Short mmCIF file of C-alpha atoms and ligand atoms in Angstrom, two decimals:
data_model
loop_
_atom_site.label_atom_id
_atom_site.label_comp_id
_atom_site.label_asym_id
_atom_site.label_seq_id
_atom_site.Cartn_x
_atom_site.Cartn_y
_atom_site.Cartn_z
CA MET A 154 -72.70 -11.94 -6.63
CA PRO A 155 -71.42 -14.90 -4.64
CA THR A 156 -67.65 -14.97 -4.06
CA ALA A 157 -65.54 -17.97 -3.24
CA PRO A 158 -63.85 -17.88 0.12
CA VAL A 159 -60.38 -16.39 0.29
CA ASP A 160 -57.42 -16.40 2.63
CA CYS A 161 -57.59 -12.63 3.27
CA VAL A 162 -59.79 -9.66 2.33
CA VAL A 163 -58.04 -6.28 2.25
CA VAL A 164 -60.27 -3.25 2.85
CA GLY A 165 -59.13 -0.10 1.11
CA ALA A 166 -56.79 0.27 -1.88
CA GLY A 167 -54.60 3.05 -0.69
CA VAL A 168 -50.96 2.51 -0.18
CA ALA A 169 -51.37 0.24 2.86
CA GLY A 170 -53.98 -1.92 1.10
CA LEU A 171 -51.88 -2.07 -1.98
CA ALA A 172 -48.80 -3.14 -0.02
CA ALA A 173 -50.77 -5.85 1.86
CA ALA A 174 -52.30 -7.20 -1.30
CA ALA A 175 -48.95 -7.37 -2.92
CA GLU A 176 -47.40 -9.18 0.05
CA LEU A 177 -50.16 -11.67 0.10
CA ARG A 178 -49.64 -12.44 -3.51
CA ARG A 179 -45.97 -12.85 -2.87
CA LEU A 180 -46.75 -15.43 -0.21
CA GLY A 181 -49.08 -17.21 -2.58
CA ARG A 182 -52.15 -16.47 -0.54
CA SER A 183 -55.63 -15.77 -2.17
CA CYS A 184 -56.73 -12.35 -1.55
CA LEU A 185 -59.52 -9.86 -2.46
CA LEU A 186 -58.81 -6.07 -2.38
CA LEU A 187 -61.90 -4.09 -2.01
CA GLU A 188 -62.11 -0.36 -2.53
CA ALA A 189 -65.10 1.85 -1.97
CA GLY A 190 -64.07 4.58 -4.34
CA SER A 191 -63.68 4.54 -8.07
CA ARG A 192 -59.84 4.53 -8.24
CA ILE A 193 -56.83 3.10 -6.29
CA GLY A 194 -54.21 5.10 -4.43
CA GLY A 195 -56.54 6.69 -1.65
CA ARG A 196 -54.65 9.75 -0.29
CA ALA A 197 -52.01 9.48 -2.85
CA TRP A 198 -53.68 10.87 -5.99
CA THR A 199 -52.36 12.76 -8.95
CA THR A 200 -54.43 14.57 -11.50
CA HIS A 201 -53.80 17.20 -14.23
CA PRO A 202 -56.43 19.87 -13.52
CA PRO A 203 -57.50 22.03 -16.53
CA ALA A 204 -57.36 25.04 -14.04
CA LEU A 205 -53.63 24.63 -13.77
CA GLY A 206 -53.21 24.12 -17.50
CA GLY A 207 -52.85 20.39 -17.12
CA ALA A 208 -49.94 20.71 -14.75
CA VAL A 209 -49.31 17.65 -12.44
CA PHE A 210 -51.00 18.11 -9.24
CA ASP A 211 -50.94 15.76 -6.07
CA HIS A 212 -54.11 16.26 -4.09
CA GLY A 213 -52.58 14.24 -1.23
CA ALA A 214 -49.01 13.02 -0.75
CA SER A 215 -46.40 14.44 -2.86
CA TRP A 216 -43.03 14.13 -1.11
CA LEU A 217 -41.18 10.93 -0.25
CA HIS A 218 -40.03 11.88 3.29
CA GLN A 219 -37.23 10.38 5.26
CA ALA A 220 -35.92 9.07 1.80
CA GLU A 221 -33.09 7.10 3.20
CA GLY A 222 -35.49 4.67 4.94
CA ASN A 223 -38.49 5.08 2.72
CA PRO A 224 -39.51 1.77 1.06
CA LEU A 225 -41.12 3.55 -1.87
CA VAL A 226 -37.72 5.11 -2.81
CA SER A 227 -36.38 1.75 -3.31
CA ILE A 228 -39.47 0.73 -5.32
CA ALA A 229 -39.15 3.81 -7.62
CA ARG A 230 -35.30 3.20 -8.16
CA ALA A 231 -35.91 -0.43 -8.96
CA ALA A 232 -38.57 0.63 -11.51
CA GLY A 233 -36.34 3.23 -13.03
CA ASP A 234 -38.60 6.08 -12.04
CA PRO A 235 -36.72 9.31 -11.89
CA LEU A 236 -36.50 11.00 -8.51
CA ARG A 237 -35.57 14.55 -7.65
CA SER A 238 -34.43 16.02 -4.44
CA ALA A 239 -37.15 18.34 -3.16
CA ASP A 240 -34.64 19.95 -0.81
CA GLY A 241 -32.03 20.59 -3.67
CA LEU A 242 -34.81 22.29 -5.86
CA ARG A 243 -36.31 24.33 -3.14
CA GLU A 244 -35.34 27.94 -2.27
CA TRP A 245 -36.81 29.61 0.81
CA ARG A 246 -38.06 33.18 1.42
CA THR A 247 -39.40 34.35 4.76
CA TYR A 248 -41.50 37.61 5.15
CA VAL A 249 -42.13 39.84 8.11
CA GLY A 250 -45.38 41.67 7.18
CA SER A 251 -45.08 42.47 3.55
CA ARG A 252 -41.29 42.65 3.36
CA LEU A 253 -38.49 40.12 3.20
CA ALA A 254 -36.91 39.26 6.53
CA ASP A 255 -33.39 40.55 6.92
CA ALA A 256 -30.28 38.50 7.67
CA GLU A 257 -30.52 39.24 11.50
CA GLU A 258 -34.23 38.23 11.60
CA LEU A 259 -33.37 34.99 9.58
CA ALA A 260 -30.62 34.18 12.04
CA ALA A 261 -33.00 34.69 14.92
CA TYR A 262 -35.56 32.42 13.19
CA ASP A 263 -32.81 29.69 12.69
CA ARG A 264 -31.85 29.96 16.32
CA ALA A 265 -35.34 29.86 17.66
CA GLU A 266 -36.06 26.73 15.66
CA ALA A 267 -32.87 24.91 16.73
CA THR A 268 -33.30 25.82 20.41
CA LEU A 269 -37.02 24.90 20.50
CA ARG A 270 -36.63 21.59 18.63
CA ALA A 271 -33.79 20.52 20.93
CA ALA A 272 -35.80 21.45 23.99
CA LEU A 273 -38.87 19.59 22.72
CA ALA A 274 -36.88 16.58 21.96
CA GLU A 275 -35.32 16.43 25.33
CA ARG A 276 -38.71 16.79 26.96
CA ALA A 277 -40.43 14.18 24.73
CA GLU A 278 -37.61 11.70 25.49
CA GLY A 279 -37.60 12.40 29.26
CA ALA A 280 -39.68 10.73 32.04
CA GLN A 281 -42.22 13.59 32.34
CA ALA A 282 -45.81 12.90 31.31
CA ASP A 283 -46.83 13.54 27.71
CA VAL A 284 -48.27 16.92 27.21
CA SER A 285 -49.36 18.94 24.04
CA LEU A 286 -46.67 20.36 21.83
CA ALA A 287 -47.92 23.85 22.57
CA GLU A 288 -47.69 23.27 26.37
CA ALA A 289 -44.26 21.90 26.01
CA ALA A 290 -43.13 25.04 24.12
CA ALA A 291 -44.89 27.46 26.57
CA SER A 292 -41.69 28.62 28.17
CA PHE A 293 -40.34 29.87 24.78
CA ALA A 294 -43.41 32.10 24.09
CA ALA A 295 -41.48 35.32 24.45
CA ASP A 296 -39.34 34.58 21.29
CA PRO A 297 -40.92 36.42 18.45
CA TRP A 298 -40.25 33.41 16.13
CA THR A 299 -41.62 30.53 18.40
CA ARG A 300 -45.04 30.94 17.08
CA THR A 301 -43.81 30.61 13.54
CA VAL A 302 -41.82 27.37 14.33
CA LEU A 303 -44.84 25.95 16.03
CA ALA A 304 -47.01 26.89 13.16
CA TRP A 305 -44.83 25.00 10.79
CA GLU A 306 -45.01 21.95 13.04
CA GLY A 307 -48.90 22.19 13.05
CA LEU A 308 -48.89 22.50 9.23
CA ILE A 309 -46.73 19.37 8.89
CA ALA A 310 -48.77 17.45 11.48
CA ALA A 311 -52.00 18.82 9.97
CA ALA A 312 -53.30 19.93 13.42
CA ASP A 313 -52.81 22.78 15.89
CA PRO A 314 -49.86 22.34 18.34
CA GLY A 315 -52.37 22.52 21.18
CA CYS A 316 -53.89 19.14 20.02
CA LEU A 317 -50.69 17.17 19.33
CA SER A 318 -49.22 14.77 21.69
CA LEU A 319 -45.51 15.89 22.13
CA ARG A 320 -44.37 12.24 22.31
CA ASP A 321 -46.14 11.22 19.06
CA TRP A 322 -45.00 14.31 17.35
CA HIS A 323 -41.32 13.58 18.33
CA LEU A 324 -41.55 9.90 17.28
CA ASN A 325 -42.90 10.80 13.93
CA SER A 326 -40.99 14.09 13.26
CA LEU A 327 -39.51 13.39 9.82
CA ALA A 328 -35.67 13.63 9.41
CA GLY A 329 -33.55 13.11 6.34
CA GLY A 330 -34.17 13.87 2.55
CA ASN A 331 -37.30 14.54 0.72
CA LEU A 332 -37.63 13.17 -2.84
CA LEU A 333 -40.18 13.88 -5.51
CA VAL A 334 -41.12 11.30 -8.12
CA GLU A 335 -41.62 12.50 -11.74
CA GLY A 336 -45.15 12.69 -12.85
CA GLY A 337 -46.54 12.79 -9.29
CA LEU A 338 -46.51 10.50 -6.30
CA GLY A 339 -50.18 9.46 -6.73
CA ARG A 340 -49.47 8.34 -10.29
CA PHE A 341 -46.41 6.44 -9.06
CA VAL A 342 -48.44 4.62 -6.42
CA ALA A 343 -51.27 3.72 -8.78
CA ALA A 344 -48.74 2.45 -11.51
CA ARG A 345 -46.20 0.68 -9.30
CA LEU A 346 -47.99 -0.49 -6.18
CA GLY A 347 -51.08 -1.08 -8.29
CA ALA A 348 -49.29 -3.45 -10.47
CA ALA A 349 -47.77 -5.34 -7.62
CA ALA A 350 -51.15 -5.65 -5.79
CA GLY A 351 -53.14 -7.23 -8.60
CA PRO A 352 -56.87 -6.94 -9.26
CA VAL A 353 -58.99 -4.61 -7.20
CA ARG A 354 -62.75 -4.56 -6.86
CA LEU A 355 -63.58 -0.85 -7.17
CA ALA A 356 -66.95 0.66 -6.04
CA THR A 357 -67.20 -1.99 -3.22
CA PRO A 358 -67.59 -0.32 0.09
CA VAL A 359 -67.27 -2.63 3.08
CA GLN A 360 -70.17 -2.14 5.29
CA ARG A 361 -69.81 -4.83 7.92
CA ILE A 362 -67.05 -7.12 9.21
CA SER A 363 -68.20 -10.09 11.40
CA TRP A 364 -64.82 -11.08 12.77
CA GLN A 365 -65.54 -14.04 15.07
CA GLU A 366 -67.59 -16.36 12.94
CA PRO A 367 -67.70 -20.04 13.84
CA GLY A 368 -64.86 -22.12 12.22
CA GLY A 369 -62.54 -19.25 12.55
CA THR A 370 -63.65 -17.14 9.45
CA VAL A 371 -64.50 -13.57 8.93
CA THR A 372 -67.53 -12.41 6.91
CA ILE A 373 -67.23 -9.16 5.11
CA GLY A 374 -70.46 -7.46 4.04
CA THR A 375 -70.61 -5.36 0.92
CA PRO A 376 -73.64 -4.10 -1.13
CA HIS A 377 -72.68 -6.73 -3.65
CA GLY A 378 -72.94 -9.63 -1.26
CA ASP A 379 -70.99 -11.18 1.65
CA ILE A 380 -67.42 -12.62 1.32
CA THR A 381 -66.06 -15.34 3.61
CA ALA A 382 -62.28 -15.08 4.42
CA GLY A 383 -59.67 -16.53 6.81
CA SER A 384 -58.76 -12.97 7.79
CA CYS A 385 -59.31 -9.32 7.16
CA ILE A 386 -56.88 -6.48 6.91
CA VAL A 387 -58.62 -3.12 7.35
CA THR A 388 -56.65 -0.03 6.03
CA VAL A 389 -59.35 2.67 6.20
CA SER A 390 -58.46 5.90 7.88
CA THR A 391 -59.29 6.46 11.58
CA GLY A 392 -61.69 9.21 10.43
CA VAL A 393 -63.64 6.46 8.66
CA LEU A 394 -63.43 4.03 11.55
CA ALA A 395 -64.48 6.70 14.15
CA GLY A 396 -67.36 7.77 11.89
CA GLY A 397 -68.92 4.31 11.97
CA GLY A 398 -68.20 3.72 8.20
CA ILE A 399 -67.87 0.13 8.93
CA VAL A 400 -69.88 -1.85 11.40
CA PHE A 401 -67.86 -4.37 13.39
CA ALA A 402 -69.64 -7.49 14.84
CA PRO A 403 -68.88 -7.90 17.59
CA ALA A 404 -67.95 -4.30 18.44
CA LEU A 405 -64.35 -3.66 18.63
CA PRO A 406 -62.74 -4.11 22.12
CA ALA A 407 -62.89 -0.94 24.20
CA PRO A 408 -59.07 -0.25 24.05
CA VAL A 409 -59.17 -0.62 20.35
CA GLU A 410 -62.13 1.94 20.05
CA GLU A 411 -60.25 4.15 22.39
CA ALA A 412 -57.04 3.94 20.26
CA VAL A 413 -59.16 5.03 17.17
CA HIS A 414 -60.50 8.04 19.01
CA ALA A 415 -57.05 8.89 20.38
CA LEU A 416 -56.00 9.22 16.67
CA PRO A 417 -58.26 11.81 15.24
CA MET A 418 -57.85 13.10 11.74
CA GLY A 419 -55.98 16.43 11.01
CA LEU A 420 -56.59 18.38 8.06
CA LEU A 421 -54.15 19.85 5.60
CA THR A 422 -55.68 21.68 2.65
CA LYS A 423 -53.81 22.57 -0.49
CA VAL A 424 -55.11 25.48 -2.72
CA ALA A 425 -53.45 25.88 -6.11
CA LEU A 426 -53.88 29.00 -8.23
CA ARG A 427 -52.48 29.53 -11.77
CA ALA A 428 -50.72 32.82 -12.84
CA THR A 429 -52.67 34.53 -15.42
CA GLY A 430 -49.65 36.77 -16.52
CA PRO A 431 -45.88 36.57 -16.91
CA ASP A 432 -44.95 38.10 -13.55
CA ARG A 433 -43.25 35.69 -11.26
CA LEU A 434 -43.12 37.96 -8.18
CA ASP A 435 -39.29 37.91 -8.37
CA LEU A 436 -39.44 34.36 -6.91
CA PRO A 437 -37.42 31.49 -8.39
CA ALA A 438 -38.98 28.07 -9.41
CA SER A 439 -39.73 25.78 -6.43
CA CYS A 440 -39.80 28.66 -3.98
CA ALA A 441 -41.20 28.07 -0.47
CA VAL A 442 -42.47 31.18 1.20
CA ASP A 443 -43.51 31.61 4.76
CA ARG A 444 -43.79 34.54 7.06
CA GLN A 445 -43.54 35.50 10.67
CA VAL A 446 -46.75 34.45 12.42
CA GLY A 447 -48.36 37.09 14.75
CA PRO A 448 -50.81 36.38 17.56
CA GLY A 449 -53.94 34.90 16.47
CA GLU A 450 -52.72 34.45 12.90
CA THR A 451 -52.69 31.16 10.99
CA LEU A 452 -49.72 30.24 8.71
CA MET A 453 -50.38 29.47 5.02
CA SER A 454 -47.17 28.46 3.46
CA LEU A 455 -46.82 28.95 -0.20
CA HIS A 456 -44.94 26.89 -2.83
CA PHE A 457 -44.36 28.95 -5.78
CA TRP A 458 -43.79 27.66 -9.35
CA PRO A 459 -43.19 24.02 -8.38
CA GLY A 460 -40.77 22.43 -10.77
CA GLY A 461 -41.07 25.51 -13.05
CA ALA A 462 -44.89 25.35 -13.32
CA ASP A 463 -46.88 28.50 -13.57
CA HIS A 464 -48.97 27.94 -10.36
CA VAL A 465 -48.60 28.49 -6.56
CA VAL A 466 -49.84 26.10 -3.92
CA GLY A 467 -50.88 27.35 -0.61
CA PHE A 468 -50.97 24.92 2.58
CA VAL A 469 -53.25 25.59 5.57
CA ALA A 470 -53.93 23.14 8.33
CA GLY A 471 -55.63 22.57 11.72
CA ALA A 472 -58.75 24.25 12.96
CA THR A 473 -58.59 26.98 10.29
CA ALA A 474 -58.41 24.46 7.51
CA TRP A 475 -61.48 22.53 9.06
CA ASP A 476 -63.37 25.91 9.39
CA LEU A 477 -62.56 26.91 5.74
CA ALA A 478 -63.49 23.43 4.36
CA ARG A 479 -66.92 23.59 5.92
CA GLU A 480 -67.54 26.94 4.29
CA GLY A 481 -66.93 25.36 0.72
CA ASP A 482 -64.14 25.62 -1.82
CA ALA A 483 -64.33 29.40 -2.27
CA ALA A 484 -63.31 29.92 1.38
CA PRO A 485 -59.81 28.25 1.31
CA ALA A 486 -59.17 29.92 -2.16
CA ALA A 487 -60.07 33.37 -0.64
CA PHE A 488 -57.81 32.71 2.27
CA CYS A 489 -54.95 31.88 -0.18
CA ARG A 490 -55.62 35.12 -2.09
CA ASP A 491 -55.72 37.11 1.11
CA THR A 492 -52.34 35.57 2.05
CA LEU A 493 -50.88 36.57 -1.43
CA ARG A 494 -52.24 40.00 -1.00
CA THR A 495 -50.56 40.54 2.37
CA LEU A 496 -47.21 39.53 0.89
CA PHE A 497 -47.25 40.95 -2.61
CA GLY A 498 -50.20 43.58 -2.48
CA ALA A 499 -52.12 44.40 -5.75
CA ARG A 500 -49.49 42.74 -7.82
CA ALA A 501 -50.76 39.37 -6.56
CA ASP A 502 -54.27 40.37 -7.26
CA ARG A 503 -53.38 41.10 -10.91
CA LEU A 504 -51.37 37.84 -11.27
CA PHE A 505 -53.99 35.51 -9.78
CA ALA A 506 -56.94 37.21 -11.41
CA GLY A 507 -60.00 35.17 -12.06
CA ASP A 508 -61.88 32.48 -10.00
CA ALA A 509 -60.09 29.29 -11.13
CA ALA A 510 -58.52 27.38 -8.15
CA VAL A 511 -57.90 23.79 -7.26
CA VAL A 512 -58.82 23.08 -3.65
CA THR A 513 -58.28 19.72 -2.06
CA GLY A 514 -61.35 18.34 -0.30
CA TRP A 515 -60.03 15.59 2.21
CA GLY A 516 -61.92 16.91 5.27
CA LEU A 517 -65.41 16.41 3.68
CA ASP A 518 -64.61 13.25 1.79
CA PRO A 519 -66.49 10.36 3.35
CA LEU A 520 -63.74 7.84 2.35
CA THR A 521 -61.04 9.81 4.45
CA ARG A 522 -62.63 12.47 6.66
CA GLY A 523 -59.37 14.36 7.01
CA SER A 524 -55.85 14.21 5.68
CA TYR A 525 -54.00 12.07 8.19
CA CYS A 526 -54.20 11.41 11.95
CA TYR A 527 -52.32 12.55 14.85
CA ALA A 528 -52.16 11.31 18.55
CA VAL A 529 -53.87 13.53 21.23
CA PRO A 530 -51.67 14.29 24.37
CA GLY A 531 -51.06 11.21 26.51
CA GLN A 532 -51.88 8.82 23.65
CA ALA A 533 -48.60 8.28 21.86
CA ALA A 534 -49.02 4.51 22.31
CA ALA A 535 -52.32 4.51 20.38
CA ARG A 536 -50.66 3.76 17.00
CA SER A 537 -49.01 0.61 18.18
CA LEU A 538 -52.23 -0.48 20.14
CA LEU A 539 -54.23 -0.11 16.98
CA ALA A 540 -51.81 -2.16 15.02
CA GLN A 541 -52.25 -5.19 17.40
CA PRO A 542 -53.89 -8.19 15.60
CA LEU A 543 -57.22 -9.17 17.06
CA ALA A 544 -58.76 -12.79 17.20
CA ASP A 545 -55.42 -14.51 16.51
CA GLY A 546 -54.84 -12.43 13.37
CA ARG A 547 -58.25 -12.69 11.94
CA LEU A 548 -58.69 -8.90 12.04
CA VAL A 549 -55.74 -6.62 11.59
CA PHE A 550 -55.67 -2.92 11.14
CA ALA A 551 -53.19 -1.09 8.91
CA GLY A 552 -52.49 2.25 7.43
CA GLU A 553 -50.74 5.47 8.16
CA ALA A 554 -52.38 5.51 11.59
CA CYS A 555 -50.62 2.30 12.48
CA HIS A 556 -47.15 3.20 12.01
CA SER A 557 -45.23 4.69 14.92
CA ARG A 558 -42.23 6.29 13.26
CA LEU A 559 -43.65 7.29 9.80
CA GLY A 560 -47.21 7.97 10.78
CA GLY A 561 -49.02 10.19 8.52
CA THR A 562 -46.83 9.24 5.52
CA VAL A 563 -46.94 6.95 2.44
CA GLY A 564 -43.86 5.15 3.77
CA GLY A 565 -45.43 4.38 6.99
CA ALA A 566 -48.67 3.32 5.21
CA TYR A 567 -46.71 0.94 3.08
CA LEU A 568 -44.78 -0.57 5.91
CA SER A 569 -47.78 -1.02 8.03
CA GLY A 570 -49.63 -2.75 5.19
CA LYS A 571 -46.83 -5.19 4.72
CA ALA A 572 -46.40 -5.78 8.41
CA ALA A 573 -50.22 -6.35 8.82
CA VAL A 574 -49.79 -9.61 6.53
CA GLY A 575 -47.19 -10.88 8.94
CA LEU A 576 -49.60 -10.32 11.87
CA SER A 577 -52.59 -11.77 10.15
CA CYS A 578 -53.39 -15.45 10.23
CA ALA A 579 -53.23 -15.38 6.41
CA ASN A 580 -49.49 -15.63 7.10
CA ALA A 581 -49.88 -19.00 8.58
CA PRO A 582 -48.65 -21.93 6.36
CA ALA A 583 -50.99 -22.79 3.49
CA ARG A 584 -53.80 -25.15 4.63
CA PRO A 585 -56.79 -26.76 3.14
CA GLY A 586 -59.99 -24.67 3.18
CA VAL A 587 -60.35 -21.18 4.65
CA GLY A 588 -60.26 -20.23 8.28
CA CYS A 589 -57.58 -19.59 10.81
CA PRO A 590 -56.02 -22.44 12.61
CA GLY A 591 -56.93 -22.77 16.41
C1 FAD B 869 -53.05 16.96 1.71
C2 FAD B 869 -52.19 15.80 1.99
C3 FAD B 869 -50.72 15.84 1.84
C4 FAD B 869 -50.00 14.77 2.17
N1 FAD B 869 -48.55 14.83 1.97
C5 FAD B 869 -47.89 13.77 2.18
C6 FAD B 869 -46.47 13.76 1.69
O1 FAD B 869 -46.00 14.76 1.10
N2 FAD B 869 -45.67 12.66 1.92
C7 FAD B 869 -46.18 11.51 2.54
O2 FAD B 869 -45.62 10.61 2.76
N3 FAD B 869 -47.55 11.51 2.95
C8 FAD B 869 -48.36 12.58 2.76
N4 FAD B 869 -49.67 12.58 2.97
C9 FAD B 869 -50.25 11.40 3.83
C10 FAD B 869 -50.36 10.22 2.85
O3 FAD B 869 -51.13 10.53 1.75
C11 FAD B 869 -51.19 9.06 3.73
O4 FAD B 869 -50.46 8.87 4.92
C12 FAD B 869 -51.23 7.80 2.99
O5 FAD B 869 -51.58 7.86 1.61
C13 FAD B 869 -52.27 6.89 3.69
O6 FAD B 869 -52.47 5.67 3.06
P1 FAD B 869 -53.41 4.58 3.74
O7 FAD B 869 -53.32 3.44 2.82
O8 FAD B 869 -53.07 4.40 5.13
O9 FAD B 869 -54.92 5.23 3.63
P2 FAD B 869 -55.70 5.67 2.45
O10 FAD B 869 -54.91 6.21 1.35
O11 FAD B 869 -56.78 6.65 3.00
O12 FAD B 869 -56.46 4.26 1.89
C14 FAD B 869 -57.60 3.81 2.45
C15 FAD B 869 -58.52 3.47 1.33
O13 FAD B 869 -59.70 2.90 1.96
C16 FAD B 869 -60.78 3.31 1.03
N5 FAD B 869 -62.05 3.06 1.93
C17 FAD B 869 -62.55 3.95 2.91
N6 FAD B 869 -63.74 3.37 3.35
C18 FAD B 869 -63.78 2.25 2.67
C19 FAD B 869 -64.75 1.24 2.90
N7 FAD B 869 -65.80 1.18 3.78
N8 FAD B 869 -64.64 0.02 2.05
C20 FAD B 869 -63.55 -0.12 1.18
N9 FAD B 869 -62.64 0.87 1.06
C21 FAD B 869 -62.74 2.04 1.87
C22 FAD B 869 -60.48 4.75 0.79
O14 FAD B 869 -61.12 5.20 -0.34
C23 FAD B 869 -58.96 4.57 0.44
O15 FAD B 869 -58.62 4.32 -0.92
C24 FAD B 869 -50.50 13.65 2.71
C25 FAD B 869 -51.86 13.47 2.80
C26 FAD B 869 -52.77 14.51 2.43
C27 FAD B 869 -54.25 14.34 2.62
#
């Protein structure tokens, strides 16, 4: 189907793509938003799985982190969408083996966390070379809680501490409040950001981008035909970019390719199991449970009865999550049941009887190839490098990978999508015809 030339093609209708399209509309530029999948929202996706009795389930993002500076919080407030404080709702339980940690152990855990965080921040801000998070924490190995603190950081970053750039981890470590939007974050993104972005062409995978065409145009190749544009904003994950999901002609400059590979995708898998009886394991609603991590163990944190629902969500990340994902959905679910059994014994087996489980599948999804990216040691600058416009703004990358302070979050993706419009030549004053000046 032939398509009239447009000022800008935006590739991918996740948070970054929706933000970019809305900004282009606001500026009065013509825009086509192309999405390979059958829905908008990308890694922000809410469903109501029958296996959870129809409860709200966010497969990807669920929290609005760093609420004070998060642009999506202002959008929710302006739209009148109710927000709840995740921190205010949440209660914590920590286990040592199969018993609750005592007061002394909890105090030791708090001390270990505060000491380690302060030391890591000091090292990250210093002049020493960037190393991995694990290496930077090596001198704290004797503390029995260090492994647990690091396991949490790996869980949040979706990669093992030995893989993470200390500096990138520090730049993107989230402070401040965490808010939940009623009905799910994915639903909110599709409704609010979707409305602002305008029409989207679904089931339209971009296969090829020729970004240095004569006359200063860009040609975007899809199975439904080529599109000519003045510029192109690409918001797909670094997993899709590294996997060759889109062919660039000419090939991307070597530093850009290197930046893509310096930002590999981590994996965070969620496993949700519904209680089959009235037992609530003596845990309150919205209760976060962790346990002291021993040598060679992987932390699966558990979020019991979110918002009063009758299910638990287990979170596992890094190499273990990748290994489990490759084995199929039954493996992460079995890992979750094992964790529950370790903490609650046969009581958990009775409560979570049956095979029904919801397991997120971001690792093997060809449209994401992971959950979100991290920088490898020594490559903390890769995010800003990837965000630099190419060919005078004809080609700009955006998305969670391209934000250096809120990397891996919906807030970062949104800000990056909006910023990409400013860096794109579609931002130049309106002109007759299509094609960038110069
Ligand atoms: C399990 C999990 C938990 C998370 N938890 C949180 C959280 O609590 N809070 C938070 O802030 N963030 C969280 N995140 C991260 C957050 O979801 C992402 O950072 C953000 O949604 C990324 O948005 P994006 O627009 O950069 O990319 P995406 O959402 O990946 O959007 C890119 C879009 O491009 C499409 N696409 C891919 N290839 C092509 C192609 N060839 N042509 C056209 N379209 C294509 C994809 O289908 C996708 O829709 C979580 C993510 C996961 C997976």
